[in-house]
Coordinates of C-alpha atoms and ligand atoms in Angstrom, one line a residue:
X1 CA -46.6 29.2 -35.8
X2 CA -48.4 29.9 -32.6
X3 CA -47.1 32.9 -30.4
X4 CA -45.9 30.5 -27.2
X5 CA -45.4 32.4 -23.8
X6 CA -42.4 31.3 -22.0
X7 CA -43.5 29.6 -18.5
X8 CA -42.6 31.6 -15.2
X9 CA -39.7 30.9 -13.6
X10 CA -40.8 30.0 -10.1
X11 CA -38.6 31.0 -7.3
X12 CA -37.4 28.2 -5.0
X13 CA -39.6 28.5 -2.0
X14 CA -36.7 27.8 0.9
X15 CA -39.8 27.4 3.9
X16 CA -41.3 24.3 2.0
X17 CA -40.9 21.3 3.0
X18 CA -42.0 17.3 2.0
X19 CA -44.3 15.9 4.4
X20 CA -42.5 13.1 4.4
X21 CA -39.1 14.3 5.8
X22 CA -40.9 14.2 9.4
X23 CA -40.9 10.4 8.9
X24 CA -37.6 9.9 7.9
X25 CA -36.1 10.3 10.7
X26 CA -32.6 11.6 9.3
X27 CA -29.5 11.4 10.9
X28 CA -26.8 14.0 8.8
X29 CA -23.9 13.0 7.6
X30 CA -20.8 14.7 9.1
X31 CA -19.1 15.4 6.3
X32 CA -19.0 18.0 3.9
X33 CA -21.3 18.1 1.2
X34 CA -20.4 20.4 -2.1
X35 CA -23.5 20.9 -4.5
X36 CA -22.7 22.1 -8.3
X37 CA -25.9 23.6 -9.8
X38 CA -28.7 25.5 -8.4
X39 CA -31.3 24.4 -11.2
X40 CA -34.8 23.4 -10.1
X41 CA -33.8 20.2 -9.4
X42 CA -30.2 21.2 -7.7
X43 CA -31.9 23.9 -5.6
X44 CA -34.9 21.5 -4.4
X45 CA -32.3 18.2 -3.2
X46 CA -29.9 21.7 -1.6
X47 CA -33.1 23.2 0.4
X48 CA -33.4 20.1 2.0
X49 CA -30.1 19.4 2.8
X50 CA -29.6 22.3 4.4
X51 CA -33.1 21.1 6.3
X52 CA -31.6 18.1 7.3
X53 CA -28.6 19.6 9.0
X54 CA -26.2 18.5 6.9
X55 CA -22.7 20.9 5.9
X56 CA -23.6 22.4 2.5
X57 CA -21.3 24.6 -0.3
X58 CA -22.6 25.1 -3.4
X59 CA -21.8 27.2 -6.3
X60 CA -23.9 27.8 -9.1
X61 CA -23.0 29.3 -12.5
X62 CA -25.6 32.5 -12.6
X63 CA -24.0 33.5 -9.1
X64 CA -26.9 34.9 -7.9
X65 CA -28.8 32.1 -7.6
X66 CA -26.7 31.2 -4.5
X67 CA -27.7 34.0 -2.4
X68 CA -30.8 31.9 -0.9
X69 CA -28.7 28.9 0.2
X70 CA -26.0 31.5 1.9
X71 CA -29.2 32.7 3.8
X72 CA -30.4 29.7 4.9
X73 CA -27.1 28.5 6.2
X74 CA -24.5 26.6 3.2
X75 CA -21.3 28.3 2.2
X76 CA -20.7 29.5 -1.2
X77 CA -17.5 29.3 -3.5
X78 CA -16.5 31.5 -6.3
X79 CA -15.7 28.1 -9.0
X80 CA -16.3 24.5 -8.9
X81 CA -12.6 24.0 -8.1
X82 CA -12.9 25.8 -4.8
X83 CA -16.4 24.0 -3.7
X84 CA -14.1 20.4 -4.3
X85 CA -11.6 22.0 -2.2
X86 CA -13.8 22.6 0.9
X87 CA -15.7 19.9 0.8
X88 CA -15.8 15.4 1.1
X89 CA -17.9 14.7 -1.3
X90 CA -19.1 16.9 -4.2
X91 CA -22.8 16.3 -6.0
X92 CA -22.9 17.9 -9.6
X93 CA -26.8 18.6 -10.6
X94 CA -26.4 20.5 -14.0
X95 CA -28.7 20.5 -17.5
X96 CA -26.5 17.8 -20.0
X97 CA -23.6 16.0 -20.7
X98 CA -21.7 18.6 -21.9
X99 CA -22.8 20.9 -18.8
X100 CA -21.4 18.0 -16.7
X101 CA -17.9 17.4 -18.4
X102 CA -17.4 21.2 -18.7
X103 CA -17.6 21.1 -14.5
X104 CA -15.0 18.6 -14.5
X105 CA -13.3 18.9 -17.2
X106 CA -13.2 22.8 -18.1
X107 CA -11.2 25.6 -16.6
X108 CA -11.3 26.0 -12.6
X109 CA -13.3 22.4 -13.2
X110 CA -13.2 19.8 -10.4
X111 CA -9.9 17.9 -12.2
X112 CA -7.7 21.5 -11.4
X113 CA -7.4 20.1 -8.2
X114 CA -5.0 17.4 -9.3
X115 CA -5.1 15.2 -6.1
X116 CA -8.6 13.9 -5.0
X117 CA -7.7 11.9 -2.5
X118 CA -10.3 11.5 0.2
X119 CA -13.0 13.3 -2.1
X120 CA -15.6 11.6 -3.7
X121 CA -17.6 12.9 -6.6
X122 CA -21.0 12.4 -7.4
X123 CA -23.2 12.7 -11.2
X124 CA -26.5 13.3 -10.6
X125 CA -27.3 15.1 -13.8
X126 CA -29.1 13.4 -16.5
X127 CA -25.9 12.1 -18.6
X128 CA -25.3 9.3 -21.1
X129 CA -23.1 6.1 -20.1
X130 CA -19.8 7.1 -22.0
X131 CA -20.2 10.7 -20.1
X132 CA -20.2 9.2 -17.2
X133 CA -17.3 7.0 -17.5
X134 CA -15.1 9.8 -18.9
X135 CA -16.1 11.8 -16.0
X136 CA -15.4 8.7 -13.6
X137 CA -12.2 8.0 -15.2
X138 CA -10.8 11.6 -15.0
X139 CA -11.9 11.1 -11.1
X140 CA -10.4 8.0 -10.6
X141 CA -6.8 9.2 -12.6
X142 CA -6.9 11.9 -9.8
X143 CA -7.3 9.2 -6.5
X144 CA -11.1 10.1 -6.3
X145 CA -14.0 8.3 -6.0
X146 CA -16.5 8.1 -8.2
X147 CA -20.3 7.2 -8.3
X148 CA -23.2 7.9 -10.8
X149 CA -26.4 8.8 -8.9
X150 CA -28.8 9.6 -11.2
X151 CA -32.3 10.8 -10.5
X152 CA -35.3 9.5 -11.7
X153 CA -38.7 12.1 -11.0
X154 CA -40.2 15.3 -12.1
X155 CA -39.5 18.7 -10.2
X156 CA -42.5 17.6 -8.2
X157 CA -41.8 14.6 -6.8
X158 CA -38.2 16.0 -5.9
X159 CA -40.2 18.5 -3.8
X160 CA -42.0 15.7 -2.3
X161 CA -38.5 13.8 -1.7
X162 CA -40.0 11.4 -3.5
X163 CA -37.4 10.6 -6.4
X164 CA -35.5 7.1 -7.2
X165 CA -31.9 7.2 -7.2
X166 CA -30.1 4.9 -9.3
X167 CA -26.5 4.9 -8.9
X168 CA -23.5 3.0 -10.0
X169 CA -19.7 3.1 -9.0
X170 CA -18.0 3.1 -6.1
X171 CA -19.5 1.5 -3.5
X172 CA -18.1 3.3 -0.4
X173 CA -19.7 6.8 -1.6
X174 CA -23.0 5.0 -1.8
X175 CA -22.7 4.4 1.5
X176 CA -21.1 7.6 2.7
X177 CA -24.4 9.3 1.1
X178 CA -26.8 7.8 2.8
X179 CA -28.4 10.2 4.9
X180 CA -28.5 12.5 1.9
X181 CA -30.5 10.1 -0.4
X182 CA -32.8 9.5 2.6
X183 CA -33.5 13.0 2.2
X184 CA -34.4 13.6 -0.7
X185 CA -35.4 10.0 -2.0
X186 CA -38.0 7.1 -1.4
X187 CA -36.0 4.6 -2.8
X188 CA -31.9 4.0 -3.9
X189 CA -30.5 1.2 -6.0
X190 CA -27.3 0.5 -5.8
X191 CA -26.6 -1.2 -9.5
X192 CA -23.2 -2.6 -9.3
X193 CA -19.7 -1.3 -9.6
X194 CA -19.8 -1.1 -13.1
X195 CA -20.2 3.2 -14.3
X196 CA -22.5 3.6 -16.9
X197 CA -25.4 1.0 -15.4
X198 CA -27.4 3.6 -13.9
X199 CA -27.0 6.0 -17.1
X200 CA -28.4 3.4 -18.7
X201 CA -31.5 2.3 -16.5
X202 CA -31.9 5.8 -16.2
X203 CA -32.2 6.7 -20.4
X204 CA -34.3 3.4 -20.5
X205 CA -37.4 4.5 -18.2
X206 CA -37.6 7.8 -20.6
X207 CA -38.1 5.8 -23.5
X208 CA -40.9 4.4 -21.6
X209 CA -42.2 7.9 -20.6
X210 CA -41.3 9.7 -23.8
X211 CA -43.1 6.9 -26.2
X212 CA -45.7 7.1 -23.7
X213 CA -46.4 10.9 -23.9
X214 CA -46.1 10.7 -27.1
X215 CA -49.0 8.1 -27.7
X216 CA -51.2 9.8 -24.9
X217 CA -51.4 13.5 -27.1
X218 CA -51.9 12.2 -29.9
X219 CA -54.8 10.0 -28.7
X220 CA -56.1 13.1 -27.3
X221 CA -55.6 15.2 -30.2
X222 CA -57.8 12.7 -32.3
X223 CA -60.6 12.9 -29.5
X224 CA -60.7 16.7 -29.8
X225 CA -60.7 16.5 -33.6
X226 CA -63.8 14.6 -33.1
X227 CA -65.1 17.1 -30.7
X228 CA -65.2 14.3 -27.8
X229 CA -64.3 15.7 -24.3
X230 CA -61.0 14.7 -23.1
X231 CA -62.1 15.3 -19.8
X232 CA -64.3 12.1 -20.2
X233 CA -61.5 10.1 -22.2
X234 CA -60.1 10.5 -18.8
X235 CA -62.4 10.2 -16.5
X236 CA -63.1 6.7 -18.7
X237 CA -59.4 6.4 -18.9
X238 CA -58.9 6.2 -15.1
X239 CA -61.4 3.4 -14.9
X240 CA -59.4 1.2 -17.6
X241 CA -56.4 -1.4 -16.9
X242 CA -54.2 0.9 -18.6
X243 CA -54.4 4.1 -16.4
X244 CA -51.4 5.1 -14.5
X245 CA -50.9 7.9 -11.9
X246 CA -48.5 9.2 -14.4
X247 CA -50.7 9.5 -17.6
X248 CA -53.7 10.7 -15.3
X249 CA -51.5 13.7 -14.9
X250 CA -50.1 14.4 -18.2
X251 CA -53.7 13.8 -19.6
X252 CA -55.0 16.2 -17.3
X253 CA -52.4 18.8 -18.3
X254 CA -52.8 18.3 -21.9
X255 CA -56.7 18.8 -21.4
X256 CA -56.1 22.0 -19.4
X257 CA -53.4 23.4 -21.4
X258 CA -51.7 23.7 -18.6
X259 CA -47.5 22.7 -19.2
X260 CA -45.9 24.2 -16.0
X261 CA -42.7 22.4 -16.3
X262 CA -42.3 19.4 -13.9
X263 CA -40.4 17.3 -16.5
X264 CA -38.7 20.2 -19.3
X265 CA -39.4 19.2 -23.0
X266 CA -35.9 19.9 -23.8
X267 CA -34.9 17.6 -20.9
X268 CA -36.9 14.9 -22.5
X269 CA -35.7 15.3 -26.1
X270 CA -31.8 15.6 -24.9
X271 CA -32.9 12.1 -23.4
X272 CA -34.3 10.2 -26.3
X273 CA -31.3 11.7 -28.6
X274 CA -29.0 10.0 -25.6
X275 CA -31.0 6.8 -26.0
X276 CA -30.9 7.1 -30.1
X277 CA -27.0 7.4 -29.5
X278 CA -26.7 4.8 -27.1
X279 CA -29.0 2.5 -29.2
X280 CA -26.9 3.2 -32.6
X281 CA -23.6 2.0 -31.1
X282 CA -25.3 -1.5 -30.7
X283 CA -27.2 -1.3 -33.6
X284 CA -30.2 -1.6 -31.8
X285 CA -33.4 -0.4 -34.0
X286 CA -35.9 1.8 -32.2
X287 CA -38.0 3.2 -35.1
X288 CA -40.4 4.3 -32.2
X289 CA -38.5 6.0 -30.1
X290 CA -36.6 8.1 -33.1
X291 CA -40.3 9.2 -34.1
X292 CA -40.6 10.5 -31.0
X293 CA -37.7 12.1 -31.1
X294 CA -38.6 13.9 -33.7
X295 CA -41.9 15.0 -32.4
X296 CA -40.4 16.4 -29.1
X297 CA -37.7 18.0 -31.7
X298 CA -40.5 19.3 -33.4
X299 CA -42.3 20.8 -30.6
X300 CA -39.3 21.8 -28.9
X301 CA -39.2 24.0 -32.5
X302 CA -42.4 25.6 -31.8
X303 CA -41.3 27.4 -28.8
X304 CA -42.2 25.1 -26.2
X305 CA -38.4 23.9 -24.6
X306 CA -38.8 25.1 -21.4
X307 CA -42.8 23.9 -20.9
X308 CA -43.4 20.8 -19.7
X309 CA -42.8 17.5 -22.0
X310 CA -47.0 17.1 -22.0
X311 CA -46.7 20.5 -24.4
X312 CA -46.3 17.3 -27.0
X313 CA -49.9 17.8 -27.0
X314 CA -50.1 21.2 -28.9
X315 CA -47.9 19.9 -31.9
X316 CA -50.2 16.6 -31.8
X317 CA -53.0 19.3 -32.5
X318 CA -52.1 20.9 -35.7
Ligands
LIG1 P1 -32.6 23.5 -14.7 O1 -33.5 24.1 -13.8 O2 -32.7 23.9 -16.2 O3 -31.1 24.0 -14.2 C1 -30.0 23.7 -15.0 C2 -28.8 23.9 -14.1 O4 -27.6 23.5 -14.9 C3 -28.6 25.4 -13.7 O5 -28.0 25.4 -12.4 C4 -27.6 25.9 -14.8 O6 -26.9 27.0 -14.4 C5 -26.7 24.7 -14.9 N1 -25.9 24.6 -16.1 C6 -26.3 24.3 -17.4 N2 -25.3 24.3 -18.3 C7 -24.2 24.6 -17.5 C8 -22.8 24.7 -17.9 N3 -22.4 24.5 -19.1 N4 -22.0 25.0 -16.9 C9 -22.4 25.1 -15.6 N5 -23.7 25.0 -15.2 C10 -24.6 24.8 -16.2 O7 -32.5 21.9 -14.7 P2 -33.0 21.0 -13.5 O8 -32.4 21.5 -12.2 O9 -34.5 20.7 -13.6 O10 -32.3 19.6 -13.9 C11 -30.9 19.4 -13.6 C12 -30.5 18.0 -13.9 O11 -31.2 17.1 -13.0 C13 -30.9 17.5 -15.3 O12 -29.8 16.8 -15.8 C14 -32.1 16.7 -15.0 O13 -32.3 15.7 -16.0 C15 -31.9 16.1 -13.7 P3 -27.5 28.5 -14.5 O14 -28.4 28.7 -13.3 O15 -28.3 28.5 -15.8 O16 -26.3 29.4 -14.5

């Protein structure tokens, strides 16, 4: 078993912003915005919130975590609870499903308020369809509103405000978000009043990536068994039909060694296990994709959870 350094944790850097915010031309919403969870992806979509001019509290589990936001101008709340009280419309940003029901759910969740009239709540964390529409449901039961805005992109492209948002629910909070998805995406798609849609588009495009990465390291792995430079697989790579900005990168990483997390491996494996769920209620077969499952369970074994998904490659190697 290889001895696996952990990857830095890189501290938000609250002065950058995308390039392409200047273009945007932004107009804030005036209500209140609450954001639950500070992670990379939660701290990224808050920095430039706050950029935008738009009215900001947040809490974040590790406490500490909100001390940058405070600085730069949100409010911060002691529990979940009290950011739904102070606010209109409440994002929730955290790792998993269960993460996301324990916010709603849990003690001093969202649901201790009782009556949620005039609020709207907002999934944005990576969650399965039947999470979402226990977590809608409990909204709605409490006169809520409820939509499912999940993000498609790696840390990256959040920095860049250049994630997809695919949401589902209520139509009106779509709306009432607008300014903030402007922010911090290039494109939204509204996918019908029905909660679990967007869940679903959302698990389906990281099949595609998963299966993908999957195929790409151990390609690679088979060139370097053969001694053959993967820096010219993908320099021939790039001139092929098949290339995609997407696999450049993760090609490029794998060839470097280089998995600074853009996309977590354990993100990506609690993924495919959401699809393999999903897919067994239907009785849908994905031999595939449960392979790759098990490779990403595999590597996530070896030490590598918190490196990027391309650290596939290493396991591919042995
Ligand atoms: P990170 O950087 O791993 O951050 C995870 C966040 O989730 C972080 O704020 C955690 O709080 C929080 N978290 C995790 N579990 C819980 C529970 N049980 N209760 C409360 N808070 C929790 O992930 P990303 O920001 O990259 O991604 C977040 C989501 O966006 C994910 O679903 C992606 O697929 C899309 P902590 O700071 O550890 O106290």
């Amino acid at each position: 078993r290889p001895v696996v350094t952990r990857p830095e944790t890189q501290a938000i850097d609250m002065n950058s912003r995308s390039n392409t915010l200047a273009d945007r031309d932004i107009v804030p919403s005036d209500q209140t915005f609450g954001f639950l969870g500070l992670g990379m992806m939660g701290s990224t979509i808050v920095k430039d919130l706050i950029y935008t001019k738009h009215k900001v509290v947040v809490w974040n589990r590790t406490i500490d975590k909100c001390q940058p936001f405070v600085d730069a101008g949100a409010e911060v709340k002691d529990t979940p609870m009290d950011v739904v009280e102070a606010a209109d419309i409440i994002f929730c940003c955290v790792s998993d499903p269960k993460g996301a029901k324990d916010l709603v759910f849990g003690n001093c969740g969202v649901l201790q308020l009782k009556d949620l009239r005039n609020k709207a709540y907002v999934e944005m964390s990576t969650i399965d369809p039947e999470t979402s529409m226990d977590i809608g449901e409990g909204i709605k039961q409490c006169n809520g509103r409820y939509l499912e805005a999940q993000i498609h992109g790696s840390r990256q492209e959040a920095a860049e405000g250049m994630l997809i948002i695919l949401a589902g629910g209520d139509r009106t909070v779509f709306e009432e978000c607008h300014s903030c998805f402007k922010t911090i995406a290039k494109n939204t798609f509204f996918l019908g009043t029905d909660v679990g849609n967007a869940c679903k588009v959302n698990l389906i495009l990281q099949t595609i990536l998963g299966v993908s990465l999957v195929g790409l390291a151990e390609a690679l792995a088979l060139a370097d068994r053969f001694s053959i430079s993967l820096n010219d697989i993908i320099d021939i790579f790039d001139l092929t039909s098949m290339k995609s900005p997407l696999l450049l990168a993760k090609g490029k990483e794998m060839a470097k060694g280089d998995f600074n997390p853009q996309q977590p491996l354990s993100h990506m494996q609690r993924d495919l296990r959401l699809v393999l769920n999903m897919a067994e209620n239907l009785d849908q077969s994905m031999p595939v994709t449960s392979i790759t499952n098990e490779v990403f369970k595999h590597t996530k074994r070896l030490g590598y959870s918190e490196h990027d998904s391309s650290a596939v490659f290493v396991r591919s190697r042995f």
